[in-house]
PDB file of C-alpha atoms and ligand atoms in Angstrom:
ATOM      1  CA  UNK G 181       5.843  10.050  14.507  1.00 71.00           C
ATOM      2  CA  UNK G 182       2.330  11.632  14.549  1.00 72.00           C
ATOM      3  CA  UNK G 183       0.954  13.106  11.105  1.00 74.00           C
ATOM      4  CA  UNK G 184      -1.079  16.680  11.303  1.00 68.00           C
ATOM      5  CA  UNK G 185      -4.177  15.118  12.240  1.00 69.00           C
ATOM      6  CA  UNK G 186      -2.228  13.277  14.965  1.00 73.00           C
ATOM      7  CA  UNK G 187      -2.889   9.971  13.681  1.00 80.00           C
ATOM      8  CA  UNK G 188       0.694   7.394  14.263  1.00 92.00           C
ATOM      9  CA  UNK G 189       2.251   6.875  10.707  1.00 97.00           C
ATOM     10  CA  UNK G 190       3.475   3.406   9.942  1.00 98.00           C
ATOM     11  CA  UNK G 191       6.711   3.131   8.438  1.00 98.00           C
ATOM     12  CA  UNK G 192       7.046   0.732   5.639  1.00 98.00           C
ATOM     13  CA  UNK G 193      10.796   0.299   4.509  1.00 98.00           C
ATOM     14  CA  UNK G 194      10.969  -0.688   0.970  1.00 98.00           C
ATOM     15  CA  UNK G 195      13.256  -3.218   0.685  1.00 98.00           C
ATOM     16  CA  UNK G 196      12.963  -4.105  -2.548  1.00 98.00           C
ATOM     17  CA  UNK G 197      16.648  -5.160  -4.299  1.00 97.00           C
ATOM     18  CA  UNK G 198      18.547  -4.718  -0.706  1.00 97.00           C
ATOM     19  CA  UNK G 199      19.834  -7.860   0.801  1.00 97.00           C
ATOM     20  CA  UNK G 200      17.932  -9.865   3.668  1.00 97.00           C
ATOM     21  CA  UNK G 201      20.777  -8.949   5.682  1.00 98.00           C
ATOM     22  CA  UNK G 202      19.813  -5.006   5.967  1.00 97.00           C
ATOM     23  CA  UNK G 203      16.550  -6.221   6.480  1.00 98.00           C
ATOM     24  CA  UNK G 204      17.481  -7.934   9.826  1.00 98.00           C
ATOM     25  CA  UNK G 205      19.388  -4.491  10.596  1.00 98.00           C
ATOM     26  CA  UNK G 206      16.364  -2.519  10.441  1.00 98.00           C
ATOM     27  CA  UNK G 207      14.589  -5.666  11.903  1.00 98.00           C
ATOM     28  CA  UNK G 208      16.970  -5.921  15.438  1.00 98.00           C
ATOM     29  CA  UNK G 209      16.399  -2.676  15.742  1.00 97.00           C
ATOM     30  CA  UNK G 210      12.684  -3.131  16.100  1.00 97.00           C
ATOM     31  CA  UNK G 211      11.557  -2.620  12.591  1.00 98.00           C
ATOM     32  CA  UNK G 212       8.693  -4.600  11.394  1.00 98.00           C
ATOM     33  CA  UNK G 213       6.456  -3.710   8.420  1.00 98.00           C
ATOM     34  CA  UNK G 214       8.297  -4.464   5.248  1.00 98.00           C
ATOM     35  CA  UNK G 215       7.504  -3.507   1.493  1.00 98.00           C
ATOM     36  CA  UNK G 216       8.241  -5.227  -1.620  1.00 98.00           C
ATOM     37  CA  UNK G 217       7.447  -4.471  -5.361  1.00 97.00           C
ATOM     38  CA  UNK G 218       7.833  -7.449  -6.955  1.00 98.00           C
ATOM     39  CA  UNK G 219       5.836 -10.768  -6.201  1.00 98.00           C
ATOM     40  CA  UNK G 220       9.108 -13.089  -6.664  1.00 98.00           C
ATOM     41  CA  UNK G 221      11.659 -11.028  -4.383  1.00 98.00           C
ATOM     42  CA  UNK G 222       9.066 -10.894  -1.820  1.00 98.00           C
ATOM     43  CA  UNK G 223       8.459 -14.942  -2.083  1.00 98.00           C
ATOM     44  CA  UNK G 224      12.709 -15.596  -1.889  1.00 98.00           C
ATOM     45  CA  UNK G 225      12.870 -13.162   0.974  1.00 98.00           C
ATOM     46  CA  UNK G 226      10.234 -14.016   3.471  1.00 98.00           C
ATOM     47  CA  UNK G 227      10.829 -17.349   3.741  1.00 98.00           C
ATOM     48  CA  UNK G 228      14.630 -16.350   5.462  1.00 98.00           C
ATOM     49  CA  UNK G 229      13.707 -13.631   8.063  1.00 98.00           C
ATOM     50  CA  UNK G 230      11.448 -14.073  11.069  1.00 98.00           C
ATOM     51  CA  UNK G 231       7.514 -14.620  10.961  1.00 98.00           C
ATOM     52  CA  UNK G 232       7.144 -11.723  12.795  1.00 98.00           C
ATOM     53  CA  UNK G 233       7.254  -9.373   9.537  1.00 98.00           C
ATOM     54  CA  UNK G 234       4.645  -8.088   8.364  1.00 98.00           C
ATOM     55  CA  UNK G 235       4.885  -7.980   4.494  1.00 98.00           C
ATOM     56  CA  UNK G 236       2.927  -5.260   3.160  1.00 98.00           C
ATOM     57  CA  UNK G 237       2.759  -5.987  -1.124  1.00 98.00           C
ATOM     58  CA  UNK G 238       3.420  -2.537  -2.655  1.00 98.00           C
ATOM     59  CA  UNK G 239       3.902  -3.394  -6.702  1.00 96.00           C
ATOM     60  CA  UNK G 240       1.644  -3.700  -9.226  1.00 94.00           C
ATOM     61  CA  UNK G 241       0.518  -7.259  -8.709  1.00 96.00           C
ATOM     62  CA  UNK G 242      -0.568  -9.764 -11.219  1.00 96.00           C
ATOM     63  CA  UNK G 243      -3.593 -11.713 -10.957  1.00 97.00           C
ATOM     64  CA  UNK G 244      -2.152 -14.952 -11.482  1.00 98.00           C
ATOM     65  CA  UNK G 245       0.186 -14.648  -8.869  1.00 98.00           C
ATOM     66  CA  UNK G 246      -1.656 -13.649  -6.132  1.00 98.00           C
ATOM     67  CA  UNK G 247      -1.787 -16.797  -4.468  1.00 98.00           C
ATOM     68  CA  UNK G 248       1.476 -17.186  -4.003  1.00 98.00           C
ATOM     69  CA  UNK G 249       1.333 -14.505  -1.057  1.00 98.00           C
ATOM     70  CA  UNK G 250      -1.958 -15.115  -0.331  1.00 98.00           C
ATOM     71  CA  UNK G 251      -1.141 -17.194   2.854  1.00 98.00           C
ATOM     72  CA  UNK G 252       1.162 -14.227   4.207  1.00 98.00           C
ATOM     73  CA  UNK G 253       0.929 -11.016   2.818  1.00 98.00           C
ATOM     74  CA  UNK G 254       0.140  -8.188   5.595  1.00 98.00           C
ATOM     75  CA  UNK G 255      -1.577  -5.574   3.192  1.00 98.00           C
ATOM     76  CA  UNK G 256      -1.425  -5.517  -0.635  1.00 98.00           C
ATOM     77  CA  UNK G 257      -1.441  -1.632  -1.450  1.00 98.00           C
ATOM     78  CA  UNK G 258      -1.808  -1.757  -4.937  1.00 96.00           C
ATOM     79  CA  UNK G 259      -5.496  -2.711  -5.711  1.00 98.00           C
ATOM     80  CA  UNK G 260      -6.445  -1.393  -8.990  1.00 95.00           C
ATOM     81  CA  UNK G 261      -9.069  -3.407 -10.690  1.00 96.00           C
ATOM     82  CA  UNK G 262     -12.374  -5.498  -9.926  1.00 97.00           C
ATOM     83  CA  UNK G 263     -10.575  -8.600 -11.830  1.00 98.00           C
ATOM     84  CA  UNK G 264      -7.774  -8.562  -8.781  1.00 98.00           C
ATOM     85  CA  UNK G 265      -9.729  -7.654  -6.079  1.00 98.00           C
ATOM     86  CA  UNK G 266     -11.806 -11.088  -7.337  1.00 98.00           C
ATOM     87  CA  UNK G 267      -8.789 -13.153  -7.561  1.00 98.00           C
ATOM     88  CA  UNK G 268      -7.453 -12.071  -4.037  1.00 98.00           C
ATOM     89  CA  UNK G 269     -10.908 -12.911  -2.249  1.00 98.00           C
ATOM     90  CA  UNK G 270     -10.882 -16.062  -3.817  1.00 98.00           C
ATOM     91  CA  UNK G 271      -7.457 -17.164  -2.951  1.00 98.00           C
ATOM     92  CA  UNK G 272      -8.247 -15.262   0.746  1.00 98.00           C
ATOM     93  CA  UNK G 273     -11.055 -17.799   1.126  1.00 98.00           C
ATOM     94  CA  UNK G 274      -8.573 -20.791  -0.071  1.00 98.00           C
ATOM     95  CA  UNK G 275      -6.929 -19.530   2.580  1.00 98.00           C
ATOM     96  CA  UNK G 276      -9.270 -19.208   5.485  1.00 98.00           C
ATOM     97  CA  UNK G 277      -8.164 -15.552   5.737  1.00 98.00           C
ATOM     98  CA  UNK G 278      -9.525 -12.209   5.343  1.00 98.00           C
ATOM     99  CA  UNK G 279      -6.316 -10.433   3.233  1.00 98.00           C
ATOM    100  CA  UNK G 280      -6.450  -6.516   4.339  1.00 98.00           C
ATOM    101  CA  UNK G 281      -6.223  -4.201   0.832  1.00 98.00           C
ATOM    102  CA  UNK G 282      -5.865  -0.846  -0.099  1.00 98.00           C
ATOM    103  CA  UNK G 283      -7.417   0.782  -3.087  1.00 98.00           C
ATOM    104  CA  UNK G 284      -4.697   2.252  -5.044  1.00 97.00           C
ATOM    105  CA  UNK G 285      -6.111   5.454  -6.496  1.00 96.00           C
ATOM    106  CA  UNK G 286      -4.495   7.492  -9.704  1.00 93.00           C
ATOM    107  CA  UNK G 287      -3.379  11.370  -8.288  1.00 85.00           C
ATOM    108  CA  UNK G 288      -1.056  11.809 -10.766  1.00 77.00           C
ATOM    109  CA  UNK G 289      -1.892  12.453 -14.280  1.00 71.00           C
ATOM    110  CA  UNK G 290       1.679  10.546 -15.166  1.00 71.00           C
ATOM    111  CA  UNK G 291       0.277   7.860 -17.701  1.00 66.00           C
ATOM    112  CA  UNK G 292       3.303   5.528 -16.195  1.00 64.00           C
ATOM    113  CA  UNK G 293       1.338   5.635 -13.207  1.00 68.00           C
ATOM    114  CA  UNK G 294      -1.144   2.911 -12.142  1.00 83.00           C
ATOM    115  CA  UNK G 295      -4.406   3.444  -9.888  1.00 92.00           C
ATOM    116  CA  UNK G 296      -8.162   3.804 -10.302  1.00 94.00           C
ATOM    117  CA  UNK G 297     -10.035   7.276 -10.536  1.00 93.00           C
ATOM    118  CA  UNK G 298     -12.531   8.386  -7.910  1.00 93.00           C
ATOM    119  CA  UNK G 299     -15.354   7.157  -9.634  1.00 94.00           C
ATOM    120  CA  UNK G 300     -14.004   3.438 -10.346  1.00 95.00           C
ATOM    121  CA  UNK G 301     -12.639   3.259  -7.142  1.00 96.00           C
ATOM    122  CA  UNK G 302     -16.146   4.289  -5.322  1.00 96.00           C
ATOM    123  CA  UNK G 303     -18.088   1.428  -7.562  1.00 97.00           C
ATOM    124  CA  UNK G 304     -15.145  -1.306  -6.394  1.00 98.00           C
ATOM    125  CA  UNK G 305     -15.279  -0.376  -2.872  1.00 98.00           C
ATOM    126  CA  UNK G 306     -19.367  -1.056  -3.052  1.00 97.00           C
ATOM    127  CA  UNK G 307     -18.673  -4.309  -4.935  1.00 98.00           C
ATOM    128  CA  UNK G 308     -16.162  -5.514  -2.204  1.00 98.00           C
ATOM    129  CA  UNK G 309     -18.568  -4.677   0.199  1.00 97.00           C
ATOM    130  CA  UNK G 310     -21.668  -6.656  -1.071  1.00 97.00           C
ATOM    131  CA  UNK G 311     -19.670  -9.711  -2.771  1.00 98.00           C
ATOM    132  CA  UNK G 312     -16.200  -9.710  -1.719  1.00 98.00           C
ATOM    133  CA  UNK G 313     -16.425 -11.392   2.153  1.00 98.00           C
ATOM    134  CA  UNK G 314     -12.459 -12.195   2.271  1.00 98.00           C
ATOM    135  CA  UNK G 315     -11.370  -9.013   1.380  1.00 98.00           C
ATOM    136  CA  UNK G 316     -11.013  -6.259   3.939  1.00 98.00           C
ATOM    137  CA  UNK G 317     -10.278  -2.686   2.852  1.00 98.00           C
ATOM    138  CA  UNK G 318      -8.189  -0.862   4.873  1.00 98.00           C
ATOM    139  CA  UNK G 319      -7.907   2.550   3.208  1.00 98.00           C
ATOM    140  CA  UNK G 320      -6.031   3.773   0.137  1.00 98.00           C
ATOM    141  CA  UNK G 321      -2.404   3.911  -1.699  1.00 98.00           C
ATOM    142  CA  UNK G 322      -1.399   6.739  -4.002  1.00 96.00           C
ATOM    143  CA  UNK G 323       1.431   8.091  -5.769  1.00 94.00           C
ATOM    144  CA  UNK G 324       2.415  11.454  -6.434  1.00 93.00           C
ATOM    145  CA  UNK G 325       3.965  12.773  -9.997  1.00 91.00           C
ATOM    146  CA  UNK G 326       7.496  12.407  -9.583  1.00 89.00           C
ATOM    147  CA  UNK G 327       8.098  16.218  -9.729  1.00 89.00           C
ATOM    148  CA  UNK G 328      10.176  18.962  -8.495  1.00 91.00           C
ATOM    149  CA  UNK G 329       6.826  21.264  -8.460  1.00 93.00           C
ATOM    150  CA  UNK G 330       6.169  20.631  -4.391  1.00 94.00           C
ATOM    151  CA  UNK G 331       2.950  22.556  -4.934  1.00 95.00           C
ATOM    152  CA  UNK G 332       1.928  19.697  -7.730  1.00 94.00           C
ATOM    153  CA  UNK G 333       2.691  16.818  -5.280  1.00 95.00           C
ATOM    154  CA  UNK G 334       0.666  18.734  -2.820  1.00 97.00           C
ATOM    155  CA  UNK G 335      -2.194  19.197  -4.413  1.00 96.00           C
ATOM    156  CA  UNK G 336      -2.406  15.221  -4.977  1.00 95.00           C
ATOM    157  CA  UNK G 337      -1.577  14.126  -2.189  1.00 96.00           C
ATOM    158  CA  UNK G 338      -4.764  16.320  -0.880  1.00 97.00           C
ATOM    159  CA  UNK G 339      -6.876  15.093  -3.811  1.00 96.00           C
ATOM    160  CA  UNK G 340      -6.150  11.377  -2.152  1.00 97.00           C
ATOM    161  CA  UNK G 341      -7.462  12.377   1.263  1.00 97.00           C
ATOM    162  CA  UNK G 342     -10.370  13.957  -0.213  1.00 97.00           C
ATOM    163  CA  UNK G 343     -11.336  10.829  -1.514  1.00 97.00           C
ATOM    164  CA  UNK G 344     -10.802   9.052   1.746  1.00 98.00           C
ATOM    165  CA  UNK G 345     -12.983  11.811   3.290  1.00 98.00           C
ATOM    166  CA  UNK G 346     -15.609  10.656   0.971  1.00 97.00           C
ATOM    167  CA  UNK G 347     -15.430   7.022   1.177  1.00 97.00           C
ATOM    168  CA  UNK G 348     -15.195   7.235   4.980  1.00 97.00           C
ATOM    169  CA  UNK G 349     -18.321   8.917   5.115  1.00 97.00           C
ATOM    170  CA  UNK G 350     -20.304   6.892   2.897  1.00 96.00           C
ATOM    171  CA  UNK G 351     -19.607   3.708   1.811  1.00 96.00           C
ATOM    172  CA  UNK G 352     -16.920   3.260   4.384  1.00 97.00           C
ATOM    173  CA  UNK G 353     -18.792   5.146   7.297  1.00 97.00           C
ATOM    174  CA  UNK G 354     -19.614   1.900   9.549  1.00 96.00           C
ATOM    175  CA  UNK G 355     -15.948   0.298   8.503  1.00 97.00           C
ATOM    176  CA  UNK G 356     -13.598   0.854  11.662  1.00 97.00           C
ATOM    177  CA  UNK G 357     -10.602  -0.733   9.493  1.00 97.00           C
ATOM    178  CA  UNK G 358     -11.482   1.814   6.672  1.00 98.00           C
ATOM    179  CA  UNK G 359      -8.340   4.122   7.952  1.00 98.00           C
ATOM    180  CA  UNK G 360      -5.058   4.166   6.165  1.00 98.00           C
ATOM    181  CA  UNK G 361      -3.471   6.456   3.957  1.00 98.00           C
ATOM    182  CA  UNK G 362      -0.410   5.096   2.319  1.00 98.00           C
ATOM    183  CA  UNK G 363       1.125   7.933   0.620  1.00 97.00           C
ATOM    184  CA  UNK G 364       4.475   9.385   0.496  1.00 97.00           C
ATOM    185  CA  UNK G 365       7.720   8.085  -0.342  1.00 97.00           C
ATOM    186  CA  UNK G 366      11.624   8.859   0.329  1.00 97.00           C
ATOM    187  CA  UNK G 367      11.380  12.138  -1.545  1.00 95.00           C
ATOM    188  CA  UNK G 368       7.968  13.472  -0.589  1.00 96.00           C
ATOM    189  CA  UNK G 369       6.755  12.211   2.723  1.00 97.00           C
ATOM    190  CA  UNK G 370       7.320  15.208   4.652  1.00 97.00           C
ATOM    191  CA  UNK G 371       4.425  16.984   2.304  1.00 97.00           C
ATOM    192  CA  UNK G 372       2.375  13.415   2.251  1.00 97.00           C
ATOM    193  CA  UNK G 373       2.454  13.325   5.957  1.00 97.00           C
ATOM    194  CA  UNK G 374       1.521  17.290   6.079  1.00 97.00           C
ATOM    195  CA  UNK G 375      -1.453  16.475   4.163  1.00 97.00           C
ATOM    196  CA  UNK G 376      -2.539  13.243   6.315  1.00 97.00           C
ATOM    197  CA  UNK G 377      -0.396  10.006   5.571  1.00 97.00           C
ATOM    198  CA  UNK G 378      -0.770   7.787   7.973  1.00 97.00           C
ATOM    199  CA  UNK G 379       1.461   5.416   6.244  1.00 98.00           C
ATOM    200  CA  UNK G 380       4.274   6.002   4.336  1.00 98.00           C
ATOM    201  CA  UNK G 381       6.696   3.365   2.251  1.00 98.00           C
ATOM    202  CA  UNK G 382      10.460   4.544   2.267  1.00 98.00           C
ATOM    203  CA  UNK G 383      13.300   2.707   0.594  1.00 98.00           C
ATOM    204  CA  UNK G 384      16.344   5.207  -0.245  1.00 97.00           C
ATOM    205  CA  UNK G 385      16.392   6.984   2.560  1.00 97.00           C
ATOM    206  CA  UNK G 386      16.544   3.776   5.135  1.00 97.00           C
ATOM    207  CA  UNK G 387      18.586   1.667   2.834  1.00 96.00           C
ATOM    208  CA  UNK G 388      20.678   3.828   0.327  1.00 95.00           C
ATOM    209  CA  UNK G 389      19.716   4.224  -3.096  1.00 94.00           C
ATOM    210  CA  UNK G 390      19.301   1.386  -5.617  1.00 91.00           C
ATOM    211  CA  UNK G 391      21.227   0.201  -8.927  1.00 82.00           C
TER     212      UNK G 391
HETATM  213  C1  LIG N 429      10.163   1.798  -4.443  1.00 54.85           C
HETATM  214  C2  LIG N 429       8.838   2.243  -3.938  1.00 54.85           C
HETATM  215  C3  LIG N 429       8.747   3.087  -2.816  1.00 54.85           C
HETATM  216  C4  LIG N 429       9.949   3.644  -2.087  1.00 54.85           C
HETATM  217  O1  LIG N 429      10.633   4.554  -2.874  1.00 54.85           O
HETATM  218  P1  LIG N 429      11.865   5.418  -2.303  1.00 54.85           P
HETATM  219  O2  LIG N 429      11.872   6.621  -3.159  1.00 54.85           O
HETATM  220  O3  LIG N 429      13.080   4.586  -2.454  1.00 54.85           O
HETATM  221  O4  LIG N 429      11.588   5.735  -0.867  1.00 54.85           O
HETATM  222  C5  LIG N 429       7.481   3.435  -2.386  1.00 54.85           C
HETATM  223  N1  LIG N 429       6.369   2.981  -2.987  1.00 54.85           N
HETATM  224  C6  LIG N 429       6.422   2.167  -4.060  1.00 54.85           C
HETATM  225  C7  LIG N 429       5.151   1.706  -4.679  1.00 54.85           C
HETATM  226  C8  LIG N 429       7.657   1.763  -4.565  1.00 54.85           C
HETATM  227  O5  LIG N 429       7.701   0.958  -5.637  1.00 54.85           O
END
């Protein structure tokens, strides 16, 4: 699948509350980014399916249990304060790693909603750059209001790649692995990949919906 800038999107299925055995499903049939939400599903599940997976962390995440995927995790999406990008370098480094991140930043005015605004998210990406050696960013996560008004979602979504624009040519301009865009879910990728998703993370639609 190629987005409107003709970048590849990566599918991540969400598998969060689905048994491992849908996972190999999707797996065997050549499937291999995963997402979870939640820090103690992903640590039950990955130890049963193959080492091939890559496990991309898509939940808010709590510092003090970041290094329990530290050794493994593929890309932790949800980045949304100094204080965790600081405990994720330092358990990178325990780990002789470099852990790939993306900044999650706040589209939607929904207070439920985590992420940073533009301007906290510019002064982070700086800081990572000058003290953070084990963390790599890799672009940035966003989620849109969960809202029939298309137009709404739209308008977020483009407010997300405006801010990669930015970062990408500033900060992020001599960053080759500054490139990802994971935006878009089951009910809104189609507008998410209009508007330049390059990744998006589907559960419902792959794996039925959840309890
Ligand atoms: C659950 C979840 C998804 C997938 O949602 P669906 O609507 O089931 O596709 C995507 N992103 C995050 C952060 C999630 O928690």
């Amino acid at each position: 699948m190629l987005n409107e800038l003709g970048d590849k999107v990566t599918l991540v299925a969400v598998s969060k509350t689905k048994p491992i055995e849908m996972v190999m499903e999707l797996y065997n049939q050549g499937q291999r980014h995963f997402g979870e939400n939640k820090v103690q599903e992903l640590l039950e599940k990955q130890p049963l399916l193959p080492t091939d997976i890559q496990w991309h962390m898509i939940g808010h995440l709590q510092k003090n249990k970041v290094k329990t995927i530290a050794p493994f995790v593929s890309l932790i999406h949800s980045v949304d304060s100094r204080e965790l990008l600081e405990k994720i370098n330092k358990e990178a480094l325990k780990n002789s790693r470099r852990i790939p991140v993306l900044l999650q930043y706040r589209i939607s005015e929904e207070e439920t909603k985590f992420g940073m605004l533009k301007s906290e998210l510019l002064g982070l990406a700086a800081f990572a750059i000058d003290n953070l050696p084990n963390i790599r960013i890799d672009g940035l996560m966003g989620m849109a209001s969960f809202s029939d008004d298309l137009q709404l979602v739209r308008s977020e979504f483009r407010s997300l790649m405006e801010c990669f624009r930015e970062l990408k040519s500033t900060i992020m301009a001599d960053k080759p692995n500054f490139q990802i865009r994971s935006m878009g879910m089951s009910g809104d990728y189609k507008i998410a990949i209009e508007e330049g998703a390059n990744m998006v993370r589907i559960g419902t639609l792959l794996f039925g919906t959840r309890n």
